[in-house]
Coordinates of C-alpha atoms and ligand atoms in Angstrom, one line a residue:
M99 CA 94.3 117.4 -229.1
K100 CA 93.9 117.5 -225.4
Q101 CA 93.0 113.8 -225.4
D102 CA 96.1 113.0 -227.6
L103 CA 98.4 114.7 -225.1
L104 CA 96.7 112.8 -222.3
K105 CA 97.1 109.6 -224.2
R106 CA 100.8 110.4 -224.8
E107 CA 101.3 111.3 -221.1
N108 CA 99.6 108.1 -220.0
Q109 CA 101.8 106.2 -222.5
N110 CA 104.9 107.8 -220.8
E111 CA 103.7 106.9 -217.5
D112 CA 103.1 103.3 -218.6
D113 CA 106.6 103.3 -220.1
N114 CA 107.9 104.5 -216.8
L115 CA 106.0 102.0 -214.9
Q116 CA 107.6 99.3 -217.1
E117 CA 111.1 100.6 -216.0
P118 CA 113.4 99.6 -214.4
D119 CA 113.6 96.2 -216.2
V120 CA 113.7 93.8 -213.1
Q121 CA 115.5 91.1 -215.0
K122 CA 118.3 93.6 -216.1
E123 CA 118.7 94.8 -212.5
L124 CA 119.2 91.3 -211.0
Q125 CA 122.6 91.0 -209.6
Q126 CA 124.2 87.5 -209.6
I127 CA 125.4 86.4 -206.3
R128 CA 127.6 83.3 -206.4
I129 CA 128.0 80.9 -203.5
G130 CA 130.6 78.2 -202.8
I131 CA 129.7 75.5 -200.2
L132 CA 132.2 73.6 -198.1
G133 CA 130.5 70.4 -197.3
F134 CA 127.5 68.5 -199.0
G135 CA 126.3 66.4 -196.0
T136 CA 123.0 66.7 -194.2
V137 CA 123.0 70.5 -193.9
G138 CA 124.9 71.4 -197.3
T139 CA 122.1 69.3 -199.1
G140 CA 119.5 71.2 -197.3
V141 CA 121.0 74.4 -198.3
Y142 CA 121.2 73.2 -202.0
R143 CA 117.6 72.3 -202.0
I144 CA 116.3 75.5 -200.4
I145 CA 118.3 77.7 -202.8
N146 CA 117.0 75.8 -205.8
Q147 CA 113.4 75.4 -204.5
H148 CA 112.9 78.9 -203.2
Q149 CA 114.8 80.9 -206.0
D150 CA 111.8 83.1 -206.8
D151 CA 111.2 84.1 -203.1
L152 CA 115.0 84.7 -202.7
Q153 CA 115.1 86.9 -205.8
S154 CA 112.1 88.8 -204.8
Q155 CA 113.5 89.5 -201.3
T156 CA 117.2 90.3 -202.4
G157 CA 116.9 91.4 -205.9
S158 CA 119.6 89.0 -206.7
Q159 CA 119.9 85.6 -208.4
I160 CA 121.6 83.3 -205.9
S161 CA 123.6 80.5 -207.6
I162 CA 125.7 77.6 -206.3
D163 CA 128.9 77.6 -208.1
K164 CA 131.0 74.9 -206.4
I165 CA 130.7 72.5 -203.5
L166 CA 133.6 71.0 -201.6
V167 CA 133.3 67.3 -200.6
N168 CA 135.5 64.5 -199.3
S169 CA 134.5 62.0 -202.0
L170 CA 133.2 62.5 -205.5
D171 CA 131.9 59.0 -205.7
K172 CA 129.5 59.3 -202.9
L173 CA 125.9 58.7 -203.6
R174 CA 124.0 62.0 -203.0
S175 CA 120.3 62.3 -201.9
V176 CA 119.7 65.0 -204.5
D177 CA 120.3 65.2 -208.4
I178 CA 123.3 67.3 -208.9
N179 CA 125.5 68.3 -211.8
P180 CA 128.8 66.3 -210.9
D181 CA 130.7 69.3 -212.4
L182 CA 129.7 71.4 -209.3
L183 CA 131.6 69.1 -206.8
T184 CA 135.2 69.3 -206.1
T185 CA 137.7 67.9 -203.5
D186 CA 140.0 71.0 -203.8
P187 CA 139.1 73.7 -201.5
N188 CA 140.9 76.3 -203.6
D189 CA 138.2 75.7 -206.3
V190 CA 135.9 77.6 -203.7
L191 CA 138.2 79.8 -201.8
Q192 CA 140.5 81.0 -204.7
D193 CA 137.5 81.5 -207.3
P194 CA 137.3 85.4 -207.7
D195 CA 133.5 84.9 -208.7
I196 CA 132.5 83.4 -205.5
D197 CA 130.9 86.1 -203.2
I198 CA 129.8 83.9 -200.2
V199 CA 131.2 80.8 -198.7
V200 CA 128.9 78.5 -196.8
E201 CA 130.9 76.4 -194.4
V202 CA 128.9 73.2 -193.4
M203 CA 131.8 70.6 -193.4
G204 CA 132.2 70.6 -189.5
G205 CA 135.3 70.1 -187.6
V206 CA 137.6 72.8 -186.3
T207 CA 141.1 72.9 -187.9
E208 CA 140.4 72.9 -191.6
A209 CA 137.1 74.9 -191.1
R210 CA 138.9 77.6 -189.2
E211 CA 141.7 77.8 -191.9
Y212 CA 139.2 77.8 -194.8
I213 CA 137.0 80.5 -193.2
A214 CA 140.0 82.6 -192.5
Q215 CA 141.2 82.2 -196.0
A216 CA 137.7 83.2 -197.5
L217 CA 137.5 86.3 -195.2
K218 CA 141.1 87.4 -196.1
L219 CA 140.0 87.2 -199.9
K220 CA 136.9 89.4 -199.0
K221 CA 134.3 86.7 -199.2
H222 CA 131.5 86.7 -196.8
V223 CA 131.0 83.6 -194.8
V224 CA 127.9 81.8 -193.2
T225 CA 128.6 78.8 -191.0
A226 CA 126.7 76.2 -188.9
N227 CA 129.7 75.3 -187.0
K228 CA 129.2 75.7 -183.2
D229 CA 132.4 73.9 -182.2
L230 CA 134.4 76.5 -184.3
I231 CA 132.4 79.6 -183.2
A232 CA 132.5 78.7 -179.5
S233 CA 136.3 78.4 -179.7
Y234 CA 137.3 80.9 -182.4
G235 CA 134.3 83.1 -182.9
G236 CA 135.9 86.3 -181.6
E237 CA 139.0 85.8 -183.7
L238 CA 137.1 85.1 -186.9
L239 CA 134.7 87.9 -186.4
S240 CA 137.6 90.4 -186.0
L241 CA 139.0 89.2 -189.1
A242 CA 135.6 89.7 -191.0
N243 CA 135.5 93.0 -189.6
E244 CA 138.9 93.9 -190.8
N245 CA 138.1 92.7 -194.3
G246 CA 134.7 94.4 -194.5
C247 CA 132.9 90.9 -194.6
D248 CA 130.0 89.5 -192.9
L249 CA 130.3 86.3 -190.8
F250 CA 127.0 85.0 -189.6
Y251 CA 126.3 81.7 -187.8
E252 CA 122.6 81.6 -186.9
A253 CA 122.5 77.9 -187.5
S254 CA 125.1 77.1 -184.9
V255 CA 122.7 77.4 -182.0
A256 CA 119.3 75.6 -181.9
G257 CA 119.2 74.9 -185.6
G258 CA 115.9 76.3 -187.0
I259 CA 115.2 78.8 -184.2
P260 CA 116.3 82.3 -185.0
I261 CA 117.6 82.8 -181.5
L262 CA 120.9 84.6 -182.4
R263 CA 119.0 87.1 -184.5
G264 CA 116.4 87.4 -181.7
L265 CA 119.2 88.3 -179.2
G266 CA 121.3 90.5 -181.4
E267 CA 118.4 92.4 -183.0
G268 CA 115.0 91.7 -181.2
F269 CA 116.4 92.3 -177.8
S270 CA 119.1 94.8 -178.6
S271 CA 117.5 97.6 -176.5
D272 CA 117.0 95.3 -173.5
R273 CA 119.3 94.0 -170.9
I274 CA 119.3 90.2 -170.8
T275 CA 119.4 88.7 -167.2
K276 CA 118.8 85.1 -167.7
M277 CA 118.8 82.5 -170.5
L278 CA 117.8 78.9 -170.0
G279 CA 118.1 76.5 -172.9
I280 CA 117.3 73.0 -173.9
L281 CA 120.0 73.1 -176.6
N282 CA 120.6 69.5 -177.4
G283 CA 118.0 67.4 -179.0
T284 CA 119.6 64.0 -178.4
T285 CA 119.8 64.5 -174.6
N286 CA 116.3 66.0 -174.4
Y287 CA 115.0 63.0 -176.4
M288 CA 116.7 60.6 -174.0
L289 CA 115.5 62.4 -170.8
S290 CA 111.9 62.6 -172.1
K291 CA 112.0 58.9 -172.6
M292 CA 113.3 58.3 -169.2
A293 CA 110.6 60.4 -167.6
Q294 CA 107.7 59.3 -169.8
E295 CA 108.4 55.6 -170.4
G296 CA 110.5 54.9 -167.3
M297 CA 113.4 53.7 -169.5
D298 CA 116.9 53.6 -168.1
Y299 CA 119.8 55.6 -169.6
D300 CA 121.5 52.8 -171.6
T301 CA 118.2 51.7 -173.3
C302 CA 117.5 55.3 -174.2
L303 CA 120.9 55.8 -175.6
K304 CA 120.6 52.8 -177.8
Q305 CA 117.2 53.9 -179.0
A306 CA 118.5 57.3 -179.8
Q307 CA 121.3 55.8 -181.8
D308 CA 119.1 53.5 -183.7
L309 CA 116.9 56.4 -184.7
G310 CA 119.9 58.4 -185.8
Y311 CA 119.5 61.0 -183.1
A312 CA 122.6 60.2 -181.3
E313 CA 126.1 59.5 -182.9
A314 CA 128.0 56.3 -182.6
D315 CA 130.3 58.2 -180.3
P316 CA 127.7 60.2 -178.1
T317 CA 130.2 61.8 -175.8
S318 CA 129.7 65.4 -177.1
D319 CA 126.1 65.4 -176.6
V320 CA 125.6 63.1 -173.4
E321 CA 128.6 64.8 -171.5
G322 CA 127.0 68.2 -172.2
L323 CA 129.8 69.7 -174.5
D324 CA 127.6 70.3 -177.4
A325 CA 125.2 72.4 -175.2
A326 CA 128.1 74.2 -173.4
R327 CA 129.3 75.4 -176.8
K328 CA 125.9 76.8 -177.5
I329 CA 125.4 78.5 -174.1
A330 CA 128.9 80.1 -174.6
I331 CA 127.7 81.6 -177.8
L332 CA 124.4 82.7 -176.4
G333 CA 126.2 84.2 -173.2
T334 CA 128.7 86.1 -175.5
L335 CA 125.9 87.6 -177.6
G336 CA 123.3 88.1 -174.8
Y337 CA 125.7 89.7 -172.3
H338 CA 128.0 91.5 -174.8
T339 CA 131.2 90.0 -173.3
E340 CA 133.4 87.4 -174.6
I341 CA 132.6 84.0 -173.0
S342 CA 135.1 81.1 -173.5
L343 CA 134.1 77.5 -173.2
D344 CA 136.1 76.8 -170.1
E345 CA 134.1 79.4 -168.2
V346 CA 131.0 77.1 -168.6
D347 CA 130.6 74.6 -165.8
V348 CA 129.7 71.4 -167.5
L349 CA 128.0 68.2 -166.3
G350 CA 126.3 65.7 -168.7
I351 CA 123.5 63.2 -168.3
S352 CA 125.5 59.9 -168.4
S353 CA 125.3 59.2 -164.6
I354 CA 121.6 60.0 -164.2
D355 CA 119.7 57.4 -162.4
Q356 CA 116.2 56.6 -163.5
K357 CA 115.1 56.8 -159.8
D358 CA 116.0 60.5 -159.6
V359 CA 113.8 61.3 -162.7
Q360 CA 110.9 59.6 -160.9
Y361 CA 111.5 61.1 -157.5
G362 CA 111.7 64.5 -159.1
K363 CA 108.4 64.0 -160.8
E364 CA 106.8 63.2 -157.3
F365 CA 107.9 66.7 -156.1
G366 CA 106.6 68.4 -159.3
Y367 CA 109.7 68.6 -161.3
E368 CA 111.1 67.4 -164.8
L369 CA 114.8 66.7 -165.2
K370 CA 116.3 68.5 -168.2
L371 CA 119.7 69.1 -169.4
L372 CA 119.7 73.0 -169.2
G373 CA 122.2 75.4 -170.5
I374 CA 122.1 78.3 -167.9
A375 CA 123.2 81.9 -168.2
D376 CA 122.5 84.1 -165.4
R377 CA 123.6 87.7 -164.9
Q378 CA 122.9 89.6 -161.7
E379 CA 124.6 93.0 -161.0
D380 CA 127.0 92.5 -163.8
E381 CA 128.3 89.1 -162.4
I382 CA 127.8 86.2 -164.8
E383 CA 127.5 82.5 -164.2
L384 CA 127.2 79.8 -166.9
S385 CA 126.7 76.1 -166.7
V386 CA 125.2 73.1 -168.3
Q387 CA 123.9 70.5 -166.1
P388 CA 120.9 68.2 -165.5
T389 CA 118.5 70.4 -163.6
F390 CA 115.1 69.9 -162.2
I391 CA 112.6 72.5 -163.3
K392 CA 109.0 73.1 -162.1
K393 CA 106.4 71.4 -164.2
S394 CA 104.6 74.8 -164.5
H395 CA 107.7 76.3 -166.3
P396 CA 107.3 76.2 -170.1
L397 CA 110.6 74.5 -170.7
A398 CA 109.3 71.5 -168.7
H399 CA 107.0 70.7 -171.5
V400 CA 109.7 70.8 -174.3
D401 CA 109.9 67.2 -175.2
G402 CA 111.8 64.8 -177.7
V403 CA 114.4 66.3 -180.0
Y404 CA 113.0 69.8 -179.7
N405 CA 115.1 72.7 -178.5
A406 CA 113.9 75.8 -176.6
V407 CA 115.5 78.9 -175.3
Y408 CA 113.9 80.9 -172.4
V409 CA 115.1 84.5 -172.3
H410 CA 114.4 86.9 -169.5
G411 CA 115.0 90.6 -170.1
E412 CA 114.8 93.5 -167.7
S413 CA 112.2 95.2 -170.0
V414 CA 110.7 92.5 -172.0
G415 CA 110.2 90.0 -169.1
E416 CA 109.7 86.3 -169.9
T417 CA 110.0 85.1 -173.6
M418 CA 110.5 81.8 -175.0
F419 CA 111.8 80.4 -178.5
Y420 CA 110.8 77.0 -179.5
G421 CA 111.6 74.8 -182.5
P422 CA 113.5 72.1 -184.2
G423 CA 117.2 72.3 -183.0
A424 CA 118.8 70.3 -185.9
G425 CA 117.9 68.4 -189.1
E426 CA 118.6 69.1 -192.7
M427 CA 115.9 71.6 -193.6
P428 CA 115.6 73.6 -190.3
T429 CA 119.4 74.1 -190.2
A430 CA 119.5 75.0 -193.7
T431 CA 116.6 77.5 -193.2
A432 CA 118.7 79.3 -190.7
I433 CA 121.8 79.2 -193.1
T434 CA 119.8 80.5 -196.0
S435 CA 118.3 83.2 -193.9
D436 CA 121.9 84.4 -193.0
L437 CA 122.6 84.3 -196.8
V438 CA 119.7 86.6 -197.5
T439 CA 121.0 89.0 -194.9
V440 CA 124.6 89.0 -196.5
V441 CA 122.9 89.7 -200.0
K442 CA 120.9 92.5 -198.6
N443 CA 124.0 94.0 -197.0
I444 CA 125.9 93.6 -200.4
K445 CA 123.1 95.7 -201.9
L446 CA 123.5 98.4 -199.1
G447 CA 127.2 98.3 -199.1
V448 CA 127.3 97.6 -195.3
N449 CA 128.9 94.2 -195.0
G450 CA 131.0 93.8 -191.9
R451 CA 129.6 96.9 -190.3
G452 CA 126.9 95.3 -188.3
K453 CA 129.0 93.6 -185.8
V454 CA 128.7 94.8 -182.2
A455 CA 132.1 94.0 -180.5
P456 CA 131.8 92.7 -177.0
Y457 CA 131.7 95.9 -174.8
N458 CA 131.1 94.7 -171.2
I459 CA 133.9 93.8 -168.9
K460 CA 133.5 90.3 -167.9
K461 CA 132.9 89.4 -164.2
M462 CA 132.3 85.7 -163.5
K463 CA 130.4 85.1 -160.2
P464 CA 132.3 83.3 -157.6
K465 CA 130.8 80.0 -156.0
E466 CA 129.9 81.9 -152.7
R467 CA 127.4 84.0 -154.6
R468 CA 126.0 81.3 -156.9
Y469 CA 122.7 80.6 -155.1
Q470 CA 120.4 77.7 -156.1
R471 CA 118.0 75.2 -154.6
Y472 CA 119.2 71.5 -154.8
F473 CA 117.6 68.1 -155.0
V474 CA 119.7 65.7 -152.9
R475 CA 119.3 61.9 -152.6
L476 CA 120.9 60.3 -149.6
I477 CA 121.2 56.6 -148.7
V478 CA 121.2 56.1 -144.9
Q479 CA 120.7 53.6 -142.1
D480 CA 117.2 53.5 -141.2
E481 CA 117.6 54.4 -137.5
S482 CA 116.3 57.0 -135.1
G483 CA 117.9 60.3 -135.2
V484 CA 119.1 60.2 -138.7
M485 CA 116.9 63.0 -139.9
A486 CA 118.1 65.3 -137.1
T487 CA 121.7 64.4 -138.0
I488 CA 121.0 65.4 -141.7
A489 CA 119.2 68.7 -140.8
E490 CA 122.0 69.6 -138.3
S491 CA 124.7 68.9 -140.9
L492 CA 123.0 71.1 -143.6
S493 CA 122.5 74.0 -141.1
K494 CA 126.3 74.0 -140.4
Y495 CA 126.6 75.1 -143.9
D496 CA 123.7 77.5 -144.0
M497 CA 121.6 75.1 -145.9
S498 CA 118.0 74.1 -145.0
I499 CA 115.3 71.6 -146.0
S500 CA 112.4 72.9 -148.0
N501 CA 110.8 69.4 -148.7
M502 CA 111.8 65.8 -147.9
V503 CA 110.6 62.3 -148.4
Q504 CA 111.8 59.0 -147.1
K505 CA 111.7 55.8 -149.1
P506 CA 112.4 52.5 -147.5
L507 CA 115.1 50.2 -149.1
E508 CA 116.3 46.7 -148.2
D509 CA 118.6 45.8 -145.4
Q510 CA 117.5 48.4 -142.9
Q511 CA 118.4 51.2 -145.3
A512 CA 116.4 54.2 -146.6
E513 CA 116.6 56.8 -149.2
I514 CA 116.2 60.3 -148.0
V515 CA 115.2 62.7 -150.9
I516 CA 115.5 66.5 -150.1
I517 CA 114.7 69.7 -151.9
T518 CA 116.8 72.4 -150.1
H519 CA 116.0 76.1 -149.9
K520 CA 118.6 78.3 -151.8
A521 CA 122.2 77.7 -150.8
S522 CA 125.4 78.7 -152.3
L523 CA 127.4 76.4 -154.6
S524 CA 130.3 76.7 -152.2
A525 CA 128.1 75.7 -149.3
L526 CA 126.9 72.5 -151.0
E527 CA 130.4 71.6 -152.0
S528 CA 131.6 71.9 -148.3
W529 CA 128.5 69.9 -147.0
K530 CA 129.2 67.2 -149.6
G531 CA 132.8 66.9 -148.3
S532 CA 131.7 66.7 -144.8
I533 CA 129.1 63.8 -145.2
N534 CA 131.4 61.0 -144.7
S535 CA 133.1 62.2 -141.6
L536 CA 129.6 63.0 -140.1
N537 CA 128.3 59.5 -140.6
P538 CA 130.2 56.9 -142.4
T539 CA 127.1 54.8 -143.1
M540 CA 125.4 57.8 -144.9
K541 CA 126.1 58.0 -148.6
L542 CA 125.3 60.9 -151.1
A543 CA 123.7 59.2 -154.1
S544 CA 122.9 62.1 -156.4
Y545 CA 122.3 65.8 -156.4
Y546 CA 120.9 68.3 -159.0
P547 CA 120.3 72.0 -159.0
V548 CA 116.6 72.9 -159.1
E549 CA 115.4 75.8 -161.1
G550 CA 112.3 77.8 -160.4
G551 CA 110.2 78.2 -157.3
E552 CA 111.4 80.4 -154.3
Ligands
LIG95 N1 123.1 68.1 -188.9 C1 122.4 69.0 -188.2 O1 121.3 68.8 -187.9 C2 123.2 70.2 -187.8 C3 122.5 71.1 -187.0 C4 123.2 72.3 -186.7 C5 124.5 72.5 -187.0 N2 125.2 71.6 -187.7 C6 126.6 71.8 -188.1 O2 126.7 71.8 -189.5 C7 127.9 71.3 -189.9 C8 127.7 70.2 -190.9 O3 127.0 69.1 -190.4 P1 126.3 67.9 -191.2 O4 125.4 67.1 -190.3 O5 125.9 68.4 -192.6 O6 127.7 67.2 -191.5 P2 127.9 65.9 -192.5 O7 126.5 65.3 -192.9 O8 128.9 64.9 -191.9 O9 128.5 66.5 -193.8 C9 129.7 67.1 -193.8 C10 130.1 67.2 -195.3 O10 131.4 67.9 -195.4 C11 132.3 67.2 -196.2 N3 133.5 67.3 -195.7 C12 133.9 67.1 -194.3 N4 135.2 67.3 -194.2 C13 135.8 67.5 -195.3 C14 137.0 67.8 -195.8 N5 138.1 67.8 -194.9 N6 137.1 68.1 -197.0 C15 136.2 68.2 -197.9 N7 134.9 67.9 -197.5 C16 134.7 67.5 -196.2 C17 131.7 65.7 -196.3 O11 132.0 65.3 -197.6 P3 131.4 63.9 -198.1 O12 130.1 64.1 -198.4 O13 132.1 63.6 -199.4 O14 131.7 62.8 -197.0 C18 130.2 66.0 -196.1 O15 129.6 66.3 -197.5 C19 128.6 70.9 -188.6 O16 129.4 72.0 -188.2 C20 127.5 70.7 -187.7 O17 127.9 70.9 -186.2 C21 124.6 70.4 -188.1

């Protein structure tokens, strides 16, 4: 009798163990994708290939219901049911069954309009669009908040590297002081080639284009605009203040001379296109520019198309995030991770509540207080007294020489390459302006900031 009771009890326990029926509880989450190019195809692949993992993590079945494209006739690199494709954005935006819109079509005007529409219709949004977020991120995040929706954009900075989540969550208790980023794979590939193989700028660009790393019109990459958008996004998140693109000083790599890359190496530096965000005593400075960085710094060893972001926090000290900055699957991984977060938030009923609005008053640092060491290359007449003239001219503007080499040129000329001690940006600019009046035969060939050391 006792055994029967025990049996029945165990049976009940077994029944309880089988409950709840996991299948019955699975919630269907429907996604619409705007764009089916490199990134959109990657998202499609991951959602289909990793469906079991995604279900286990979210308790939901994630399906792709519609995909907006430009052309229905285009050959696609994955097998796809043609009924999923549409050229009418309303098939995604106005479909009441679609819960989340993934924007991977690029561009600003239409993407902004479609995302705004989706948010107003209470659809959550995940985007990879740095151009859009750098210019209209604040506006769209407010709209998301008003509508109780999530808007995530992890893929917009450094592709597969989870840097935004790292800043927003991992370092939420810390105070970020400095961020240095190699944020553009194309230019990093070109500079690596210039440094390692002695190639000139034009040959590197051609090679990057042949390999598909650089666009036919490479302006956005080589003139530093792409990296500027990313450092503006990082600055906004890291310093909790709204940074606009025009607050980033931008200089690209198109006028870099191969000579400078090699001279820098002689001094123990690598030339990298760095996005720099620096905060001291609540004053912020942001820039993107070719910068010499000490070979001992971990960023100096980030080569090829890879990206990396070095973050210094008051409490954590030095950290570095490294990985692929673009590409179909890395970028799609970041997007799908955002999707997982949205779905988890849906389950918890907390969408649109995670956003921390920028709460710091923005103070940009004036040029007089922006201190940096500089690499300077001058072309001079090789005659006695010229070194003294240079040193004197620098000291007039509170600048001084830390390191210097002289390289002979033809026609009685010489190149003087100097690494200065720290000087303010305003001092450097005034000194530059005075060179010609000081000695009309002296020419400033190039100058770059130097990061690290001192
Ligand atoms: N590629 C990367 O590695 C990477 C990395 C990080 C971030 N991102 C960002 O991700 C986004 C997408 O990049 P991608 O490289 O995947 O671009 P892509 O290969 O050029 O694909 C764009 C897709 O959007 C569709 N599309 C564009 N404009 C449209 C319009 N007005 N109406 C309908 N469909 C339109 C195109 O349709 P068709 O296929 O019919 O032409 C195409 O499928 C961009 O914002 C980019 O900055 C890309």
